[in-house]
PDB file of C-alpha atoms in Angstrom:
ATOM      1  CA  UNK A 281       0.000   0.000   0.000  1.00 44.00           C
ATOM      2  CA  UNK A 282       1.296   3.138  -0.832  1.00 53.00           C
ATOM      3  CA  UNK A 283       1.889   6.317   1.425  1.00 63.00           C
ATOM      4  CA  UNK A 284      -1.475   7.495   3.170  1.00 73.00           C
ATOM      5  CA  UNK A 285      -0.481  11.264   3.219  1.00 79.00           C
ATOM      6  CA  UNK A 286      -1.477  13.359   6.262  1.00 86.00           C
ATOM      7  CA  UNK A 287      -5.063  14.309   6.890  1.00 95.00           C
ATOM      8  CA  UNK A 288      -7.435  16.478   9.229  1.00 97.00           C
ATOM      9  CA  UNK A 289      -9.580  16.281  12.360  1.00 97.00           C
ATOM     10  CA  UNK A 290     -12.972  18.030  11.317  1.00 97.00           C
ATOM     11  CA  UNK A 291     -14.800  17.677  14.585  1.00 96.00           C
ATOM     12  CA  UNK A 292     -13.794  15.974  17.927  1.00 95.00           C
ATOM     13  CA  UNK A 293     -17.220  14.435  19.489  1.00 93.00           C
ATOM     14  CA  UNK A 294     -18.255  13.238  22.729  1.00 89.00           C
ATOM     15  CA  UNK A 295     -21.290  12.021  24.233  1.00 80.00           C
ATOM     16  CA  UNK A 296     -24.188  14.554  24.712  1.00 72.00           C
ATOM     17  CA  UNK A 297     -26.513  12.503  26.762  1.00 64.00           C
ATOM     18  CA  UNK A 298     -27.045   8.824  27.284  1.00 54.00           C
ATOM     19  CA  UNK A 299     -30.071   7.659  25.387  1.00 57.00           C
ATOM     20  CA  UNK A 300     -32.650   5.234  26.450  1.00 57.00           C
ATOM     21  CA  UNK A 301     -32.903   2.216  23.807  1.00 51.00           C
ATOM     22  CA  UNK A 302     -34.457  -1.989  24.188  1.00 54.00           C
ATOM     23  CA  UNK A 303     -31.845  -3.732  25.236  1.00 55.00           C
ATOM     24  CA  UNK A 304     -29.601  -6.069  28.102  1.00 54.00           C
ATOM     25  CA  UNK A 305     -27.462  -2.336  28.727  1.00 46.00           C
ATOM     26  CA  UNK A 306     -30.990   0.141  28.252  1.00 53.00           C
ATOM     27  CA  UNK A 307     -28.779   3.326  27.478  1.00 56.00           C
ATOM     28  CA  UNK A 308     -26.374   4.226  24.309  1.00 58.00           C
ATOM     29  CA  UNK A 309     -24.166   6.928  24.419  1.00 62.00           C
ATOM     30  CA  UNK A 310     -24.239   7.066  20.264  1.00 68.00           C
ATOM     31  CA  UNK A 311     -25.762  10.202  20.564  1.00 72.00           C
ATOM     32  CA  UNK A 312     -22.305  12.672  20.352  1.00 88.00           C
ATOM     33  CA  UNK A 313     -21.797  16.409  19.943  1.00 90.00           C
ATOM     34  CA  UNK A 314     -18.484  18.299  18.548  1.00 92.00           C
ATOM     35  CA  UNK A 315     -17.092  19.868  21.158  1.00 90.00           C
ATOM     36  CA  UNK A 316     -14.192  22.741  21.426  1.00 83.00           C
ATOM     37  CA  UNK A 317     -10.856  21.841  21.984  1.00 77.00           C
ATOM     38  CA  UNK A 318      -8.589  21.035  22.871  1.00 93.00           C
ATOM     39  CA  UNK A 319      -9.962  17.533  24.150  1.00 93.00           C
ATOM     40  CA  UNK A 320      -7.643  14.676  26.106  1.00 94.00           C
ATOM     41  CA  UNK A 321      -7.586  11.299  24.649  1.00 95.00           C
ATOM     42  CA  UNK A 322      -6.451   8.648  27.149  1.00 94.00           C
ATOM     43  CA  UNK A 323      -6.848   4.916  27.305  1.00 92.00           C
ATOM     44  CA  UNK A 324     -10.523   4.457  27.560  1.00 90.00           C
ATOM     45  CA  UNK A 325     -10.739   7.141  25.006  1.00 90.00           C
ATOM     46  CA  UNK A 326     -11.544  10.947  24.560  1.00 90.00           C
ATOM     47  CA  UNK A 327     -12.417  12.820  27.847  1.00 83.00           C
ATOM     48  CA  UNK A 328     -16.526  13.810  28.864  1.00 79.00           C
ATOM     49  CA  UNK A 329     -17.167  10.421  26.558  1.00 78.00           C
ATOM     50  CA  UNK A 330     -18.732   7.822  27.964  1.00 65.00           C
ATOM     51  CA  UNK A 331     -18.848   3.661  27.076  1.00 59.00           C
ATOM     52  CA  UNK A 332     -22.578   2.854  27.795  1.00 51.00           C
ATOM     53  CA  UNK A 333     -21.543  -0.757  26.985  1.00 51.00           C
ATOM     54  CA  UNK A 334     -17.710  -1.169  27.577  1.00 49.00           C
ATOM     55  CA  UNK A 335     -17.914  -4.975  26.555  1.00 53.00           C
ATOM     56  CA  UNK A 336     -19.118  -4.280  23.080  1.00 50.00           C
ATOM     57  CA  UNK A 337     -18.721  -0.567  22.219  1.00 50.00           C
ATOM     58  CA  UNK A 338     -15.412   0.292  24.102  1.00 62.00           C
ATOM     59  CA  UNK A 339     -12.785  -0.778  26.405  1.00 83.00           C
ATOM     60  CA  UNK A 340      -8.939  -0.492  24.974  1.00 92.00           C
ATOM     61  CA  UNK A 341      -9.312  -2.037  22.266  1.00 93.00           C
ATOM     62  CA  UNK A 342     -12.061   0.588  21.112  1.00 93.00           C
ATOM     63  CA  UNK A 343     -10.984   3.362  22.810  1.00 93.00           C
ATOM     64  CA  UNK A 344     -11.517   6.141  19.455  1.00 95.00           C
ATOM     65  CA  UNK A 345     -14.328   5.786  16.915  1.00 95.00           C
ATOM     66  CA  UNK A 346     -12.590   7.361  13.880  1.00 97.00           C
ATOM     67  CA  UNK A 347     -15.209   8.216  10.595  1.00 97.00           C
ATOM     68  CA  UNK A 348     -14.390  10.102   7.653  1.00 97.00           C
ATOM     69  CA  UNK A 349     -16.649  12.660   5.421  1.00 96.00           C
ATOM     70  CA  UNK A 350     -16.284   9.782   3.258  1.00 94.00           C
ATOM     71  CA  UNK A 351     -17.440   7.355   4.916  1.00 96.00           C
ATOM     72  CA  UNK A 352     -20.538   9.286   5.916  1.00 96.00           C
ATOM     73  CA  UNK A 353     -21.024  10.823   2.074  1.00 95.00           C
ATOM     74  CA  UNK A 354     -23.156   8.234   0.849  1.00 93.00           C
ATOM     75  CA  UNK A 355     -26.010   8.943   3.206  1.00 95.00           C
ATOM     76  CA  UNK A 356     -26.583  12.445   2.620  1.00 94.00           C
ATOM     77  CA  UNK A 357     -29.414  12.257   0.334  1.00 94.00           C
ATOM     78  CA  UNK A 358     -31.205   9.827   2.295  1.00 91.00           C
ATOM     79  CA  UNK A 359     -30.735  12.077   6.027  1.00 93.00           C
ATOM     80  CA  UNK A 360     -31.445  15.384   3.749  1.00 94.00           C
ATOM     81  CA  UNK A 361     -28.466  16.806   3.591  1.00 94.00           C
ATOM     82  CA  UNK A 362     -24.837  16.286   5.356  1.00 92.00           C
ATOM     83  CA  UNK A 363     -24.468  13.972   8.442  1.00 93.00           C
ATOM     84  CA  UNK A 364     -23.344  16.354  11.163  1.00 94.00           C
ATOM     85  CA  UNK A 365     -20.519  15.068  13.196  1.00 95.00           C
ATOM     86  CA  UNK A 366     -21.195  12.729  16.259  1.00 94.00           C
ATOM     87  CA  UNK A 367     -24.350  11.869  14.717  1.00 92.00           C
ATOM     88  CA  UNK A 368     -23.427   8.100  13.436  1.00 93.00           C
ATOM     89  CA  UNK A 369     -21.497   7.734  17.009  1.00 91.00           C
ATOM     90  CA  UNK A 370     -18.136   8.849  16.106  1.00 94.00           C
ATOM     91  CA  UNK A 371     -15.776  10.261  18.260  1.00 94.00           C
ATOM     92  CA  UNK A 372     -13.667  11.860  15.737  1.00 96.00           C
ATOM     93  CA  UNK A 373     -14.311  12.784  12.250  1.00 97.00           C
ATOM     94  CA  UNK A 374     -11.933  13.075   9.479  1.00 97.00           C
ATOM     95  CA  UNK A 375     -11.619  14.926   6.547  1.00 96.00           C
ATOM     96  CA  UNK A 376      -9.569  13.751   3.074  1.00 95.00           C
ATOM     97  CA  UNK A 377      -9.349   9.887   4.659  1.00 96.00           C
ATOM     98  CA  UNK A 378     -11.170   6.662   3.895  1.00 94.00           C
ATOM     99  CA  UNK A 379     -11.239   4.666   6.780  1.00 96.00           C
ATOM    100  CA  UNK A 380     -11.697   1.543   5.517  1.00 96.00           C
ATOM    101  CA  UNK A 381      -8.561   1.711   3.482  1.00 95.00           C
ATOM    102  CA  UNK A 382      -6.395   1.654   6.754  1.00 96.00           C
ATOM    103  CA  UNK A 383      -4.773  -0.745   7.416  1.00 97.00           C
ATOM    104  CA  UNK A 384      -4.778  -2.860  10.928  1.00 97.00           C
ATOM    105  CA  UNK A 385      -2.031  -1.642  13.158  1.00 96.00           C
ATOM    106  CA  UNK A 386      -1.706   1.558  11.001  1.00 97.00           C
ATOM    107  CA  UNK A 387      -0.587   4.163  13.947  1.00 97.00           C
ATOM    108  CA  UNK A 388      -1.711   7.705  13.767  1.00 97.00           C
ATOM    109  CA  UNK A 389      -0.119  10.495  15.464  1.00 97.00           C
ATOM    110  CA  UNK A 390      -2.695  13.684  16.070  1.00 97.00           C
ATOM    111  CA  UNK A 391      -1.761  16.919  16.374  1.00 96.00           C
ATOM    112  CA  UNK A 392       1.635  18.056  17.991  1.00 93.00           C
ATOM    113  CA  UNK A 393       1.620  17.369  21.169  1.00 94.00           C
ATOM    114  CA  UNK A 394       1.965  13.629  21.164  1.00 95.00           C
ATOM    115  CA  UNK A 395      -0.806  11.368  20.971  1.00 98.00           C
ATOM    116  CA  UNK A 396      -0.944   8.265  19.490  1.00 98.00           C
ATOM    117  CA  UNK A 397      -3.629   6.098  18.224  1.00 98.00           C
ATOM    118  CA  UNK A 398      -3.438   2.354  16.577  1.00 97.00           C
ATOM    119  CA  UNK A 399      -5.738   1.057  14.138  1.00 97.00           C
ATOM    120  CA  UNK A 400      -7.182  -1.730  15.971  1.00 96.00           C
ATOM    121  CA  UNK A 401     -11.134  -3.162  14.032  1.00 95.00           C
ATOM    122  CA  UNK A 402     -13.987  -2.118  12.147  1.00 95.00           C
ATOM    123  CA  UNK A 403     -17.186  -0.960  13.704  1.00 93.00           C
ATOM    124  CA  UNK A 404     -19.503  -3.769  13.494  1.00 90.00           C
ATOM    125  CA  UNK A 405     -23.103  -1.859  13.254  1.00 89.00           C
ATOM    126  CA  UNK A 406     -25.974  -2.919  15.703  1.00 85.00           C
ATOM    127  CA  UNK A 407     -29.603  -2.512  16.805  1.00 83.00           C
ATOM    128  CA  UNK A 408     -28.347   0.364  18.937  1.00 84.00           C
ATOM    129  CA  UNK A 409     -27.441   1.828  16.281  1.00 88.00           C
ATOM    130  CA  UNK A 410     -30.953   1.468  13.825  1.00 88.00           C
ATOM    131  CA  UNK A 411     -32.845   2.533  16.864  1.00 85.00           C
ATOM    132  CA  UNK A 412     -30.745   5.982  16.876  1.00 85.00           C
ATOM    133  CA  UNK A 413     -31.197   6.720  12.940  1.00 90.00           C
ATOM    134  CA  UNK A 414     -34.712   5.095  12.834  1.00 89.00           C
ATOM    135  CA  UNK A 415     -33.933   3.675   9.055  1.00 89.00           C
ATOM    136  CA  UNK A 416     -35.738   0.241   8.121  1.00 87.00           C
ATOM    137  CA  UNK A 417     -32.928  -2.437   7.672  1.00 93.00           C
ATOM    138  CA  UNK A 418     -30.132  -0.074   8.731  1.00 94.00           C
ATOM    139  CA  UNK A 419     -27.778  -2.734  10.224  1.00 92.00           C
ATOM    140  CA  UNK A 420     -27.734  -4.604   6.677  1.00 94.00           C
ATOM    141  CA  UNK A 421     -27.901  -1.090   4.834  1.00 94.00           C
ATOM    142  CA  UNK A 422     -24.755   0.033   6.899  1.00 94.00           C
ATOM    143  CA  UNK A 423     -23.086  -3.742   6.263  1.00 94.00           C
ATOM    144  CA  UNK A 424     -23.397  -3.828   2.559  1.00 93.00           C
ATOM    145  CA  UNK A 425     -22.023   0.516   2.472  1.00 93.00           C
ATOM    146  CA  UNK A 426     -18.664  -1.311   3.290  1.00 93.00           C
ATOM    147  CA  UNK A 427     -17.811   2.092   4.653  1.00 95.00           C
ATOM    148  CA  UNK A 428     -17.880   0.986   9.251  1.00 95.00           C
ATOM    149  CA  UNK A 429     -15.228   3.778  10.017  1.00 97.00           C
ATOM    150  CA  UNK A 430     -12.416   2.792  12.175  1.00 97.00           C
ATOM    151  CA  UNK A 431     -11.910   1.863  15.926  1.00 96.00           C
ATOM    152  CA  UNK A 432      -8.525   2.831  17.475  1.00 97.00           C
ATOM    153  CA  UNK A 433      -6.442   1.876  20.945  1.00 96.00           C
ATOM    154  CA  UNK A 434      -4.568   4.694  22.464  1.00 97.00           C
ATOM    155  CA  UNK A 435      -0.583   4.249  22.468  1.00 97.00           C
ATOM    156  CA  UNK A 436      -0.044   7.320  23.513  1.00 97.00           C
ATOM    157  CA  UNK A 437      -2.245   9.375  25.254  1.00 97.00           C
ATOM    158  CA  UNK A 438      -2.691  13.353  24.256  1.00 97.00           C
ATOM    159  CA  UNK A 439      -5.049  16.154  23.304  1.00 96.00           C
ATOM    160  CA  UNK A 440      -6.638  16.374  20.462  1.00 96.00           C
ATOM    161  CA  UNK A 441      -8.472  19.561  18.866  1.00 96.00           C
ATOM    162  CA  UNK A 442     -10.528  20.137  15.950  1.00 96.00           C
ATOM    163  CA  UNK A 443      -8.235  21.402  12.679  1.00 96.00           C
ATOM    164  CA  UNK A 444      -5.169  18.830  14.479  1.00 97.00           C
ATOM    165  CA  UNK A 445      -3.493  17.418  11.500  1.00 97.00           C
ATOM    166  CA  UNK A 446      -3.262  13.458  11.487  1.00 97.00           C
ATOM    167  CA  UNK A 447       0.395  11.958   9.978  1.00 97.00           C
ATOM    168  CA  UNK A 448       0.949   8.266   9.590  1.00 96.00           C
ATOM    169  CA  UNK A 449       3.981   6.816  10.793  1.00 95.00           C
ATOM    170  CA  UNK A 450       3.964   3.357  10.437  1.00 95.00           C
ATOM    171  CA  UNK A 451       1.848   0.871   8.384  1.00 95.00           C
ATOM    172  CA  UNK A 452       2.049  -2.980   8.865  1.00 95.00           C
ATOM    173  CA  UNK A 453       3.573  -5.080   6.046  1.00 95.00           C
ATOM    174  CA  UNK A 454       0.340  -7.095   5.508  1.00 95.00           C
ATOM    175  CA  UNK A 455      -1.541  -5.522   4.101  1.00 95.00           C
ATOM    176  CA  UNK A 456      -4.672  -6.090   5.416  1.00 96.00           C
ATOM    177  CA  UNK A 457      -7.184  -3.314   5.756  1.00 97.00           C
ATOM    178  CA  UNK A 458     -10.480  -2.441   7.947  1.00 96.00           C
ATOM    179  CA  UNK A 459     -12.485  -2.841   4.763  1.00 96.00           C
ATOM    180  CA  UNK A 460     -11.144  -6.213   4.156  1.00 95.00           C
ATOM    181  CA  UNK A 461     -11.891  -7.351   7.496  1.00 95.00           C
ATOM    182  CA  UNK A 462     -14.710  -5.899   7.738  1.00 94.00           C
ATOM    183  CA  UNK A 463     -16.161  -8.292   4.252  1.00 94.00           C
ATOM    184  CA  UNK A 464     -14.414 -11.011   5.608  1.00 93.00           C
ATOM    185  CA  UNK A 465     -10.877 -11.421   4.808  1.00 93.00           C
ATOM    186  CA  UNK A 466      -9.678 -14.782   2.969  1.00 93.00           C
ATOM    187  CA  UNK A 467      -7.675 -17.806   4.746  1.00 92.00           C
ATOM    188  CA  UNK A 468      -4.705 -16.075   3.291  1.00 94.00           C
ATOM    189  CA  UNK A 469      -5.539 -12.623   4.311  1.00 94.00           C
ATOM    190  CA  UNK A 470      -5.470 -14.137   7.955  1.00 93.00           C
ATOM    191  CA  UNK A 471      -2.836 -15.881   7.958  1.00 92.00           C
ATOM    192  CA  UNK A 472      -0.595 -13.049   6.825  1.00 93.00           C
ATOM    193  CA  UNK A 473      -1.834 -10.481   9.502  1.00 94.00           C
ATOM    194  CA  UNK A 474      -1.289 -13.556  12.119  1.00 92.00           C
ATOM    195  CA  UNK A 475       1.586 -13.868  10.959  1.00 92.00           C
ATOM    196  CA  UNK A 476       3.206 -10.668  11.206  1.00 91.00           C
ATOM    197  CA  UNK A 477       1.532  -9.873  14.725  1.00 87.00           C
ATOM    198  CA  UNK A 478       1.528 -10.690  18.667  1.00 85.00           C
ATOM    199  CA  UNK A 479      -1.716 -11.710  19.521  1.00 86.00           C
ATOM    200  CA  UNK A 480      -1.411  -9.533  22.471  1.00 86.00           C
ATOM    201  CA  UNK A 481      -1.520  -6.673  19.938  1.00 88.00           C
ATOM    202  CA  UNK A 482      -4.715  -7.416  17.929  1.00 93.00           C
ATOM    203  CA  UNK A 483      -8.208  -6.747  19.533  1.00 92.00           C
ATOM    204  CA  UNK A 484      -9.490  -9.754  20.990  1.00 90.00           C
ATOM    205  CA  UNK A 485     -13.010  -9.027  18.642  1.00 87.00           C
ATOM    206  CA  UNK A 486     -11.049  -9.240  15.582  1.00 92.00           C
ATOM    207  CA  UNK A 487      -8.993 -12.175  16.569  1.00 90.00           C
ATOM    208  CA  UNK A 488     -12.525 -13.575  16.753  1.00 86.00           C
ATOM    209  CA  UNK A 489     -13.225 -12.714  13.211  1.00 83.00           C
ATOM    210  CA  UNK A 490     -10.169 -13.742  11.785  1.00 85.00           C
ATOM    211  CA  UNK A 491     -10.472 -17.252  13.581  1.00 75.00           C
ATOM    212  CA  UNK A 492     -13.176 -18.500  10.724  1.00 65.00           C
ATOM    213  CA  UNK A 493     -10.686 -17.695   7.928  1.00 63.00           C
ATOM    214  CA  UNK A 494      -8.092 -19.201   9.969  1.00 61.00           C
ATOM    215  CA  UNK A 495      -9.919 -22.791  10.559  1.00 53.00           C
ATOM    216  CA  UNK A 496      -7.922 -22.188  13.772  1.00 45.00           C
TER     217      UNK A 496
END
């Protein structure tokens, strides 16, 4: 893959105010508003946020929900007009990047003043999620879009601000991109990624995905 040059943070987004949805956890916090900067990221992710459901919407592992104006592009004529940031849950989102074109482990540095975030899985889209937007079939809508945005673990935590320009410094060998998982990468595809990384280092949810490829 070749160079990914730099791009920008458009909006940094946290939660606004949990919302009540069906459900084992009975509150989202989906529902996020930009906020000034700037705004410290640390290991659990960007400060005033909040992980309703830590086991399947956060923890390290999930720490930053990155989206792109890309990835949200293709719904603006259905939601009348542009998606304003937060809206689809993210807590940052990105101008001149497609997110599903990174590749696992990519790392991002953000701004100048040191953080450090690592491309970890793709968003896997739930009920939560088609309650918020109230669209018929959103979850298979959003699926077959093969545009999730990106989760991200914290290496190094930092602030971040709106404007903060995002550099790439380092890009894993394999190849293997969010999009690709996020289809359903090939026995190959798996094996390769595997191969060129700890365990320890990939999120436990992807290992999970991978593990069908794998016939592990």
């Amino acid at each position: 893959s070749g160079v990914v040059p730099p791009f920008t943070v458009r909006a940094v987004c946290v939660v606004d105010q949990l919302v009540t949805v069906p459900g084992r956890v009975g509150v989202t916090a989906i529902d996020k508003q930009p906020v000034d900067g700037p705004v410290e990221v640390r290991e659990y992710g960007v400060h005033g946020d909040v992980q309703a459901d830590r086991e399947h919407h956060g923890g390290v592992w999930k720490a930053v929900y990155l989206l792109s104006d890309d990835d949200v592009a293709p719904w603006h004529e259905e939601f009348g007009g542009p998606i304003p940031p937060g809206y689809f849950g993210e807590n940052l989102r990105l101008g001149g990047v497609d997110t599903s074109q990174l590749v696992i482990g990519t790392v991002l540095e953000v701004g100048g003043a040191g953080l450090r975030l690592e491309i970890t899985t793709p968003r896997v889209p739930c009920q939560t999620f088609a309650h918020h937007v109230e669209r018929p079939r959103w979850v298979r809508r959003f699926t077959e879009a093969g545009r999730p945005g990106a989760y991200a673990r914290v290496l190094r935590p930092g602030p971040v601000s709106a404007g903060d320009e995002v550099r790439v410094v380092e890009v894993p060998a394999h190849g293997v991109t969010i999009g690709r998982v996020f289809e359903g990468v090939t026995a190959e595809e798996a094996a390769r990624l595997l191969a060129e990384s700890d365990l320890a280092d990939l999120a436990p949810s992807l290992v999970r995905k991978l593990d069908p490829a794998t016939d592990t």
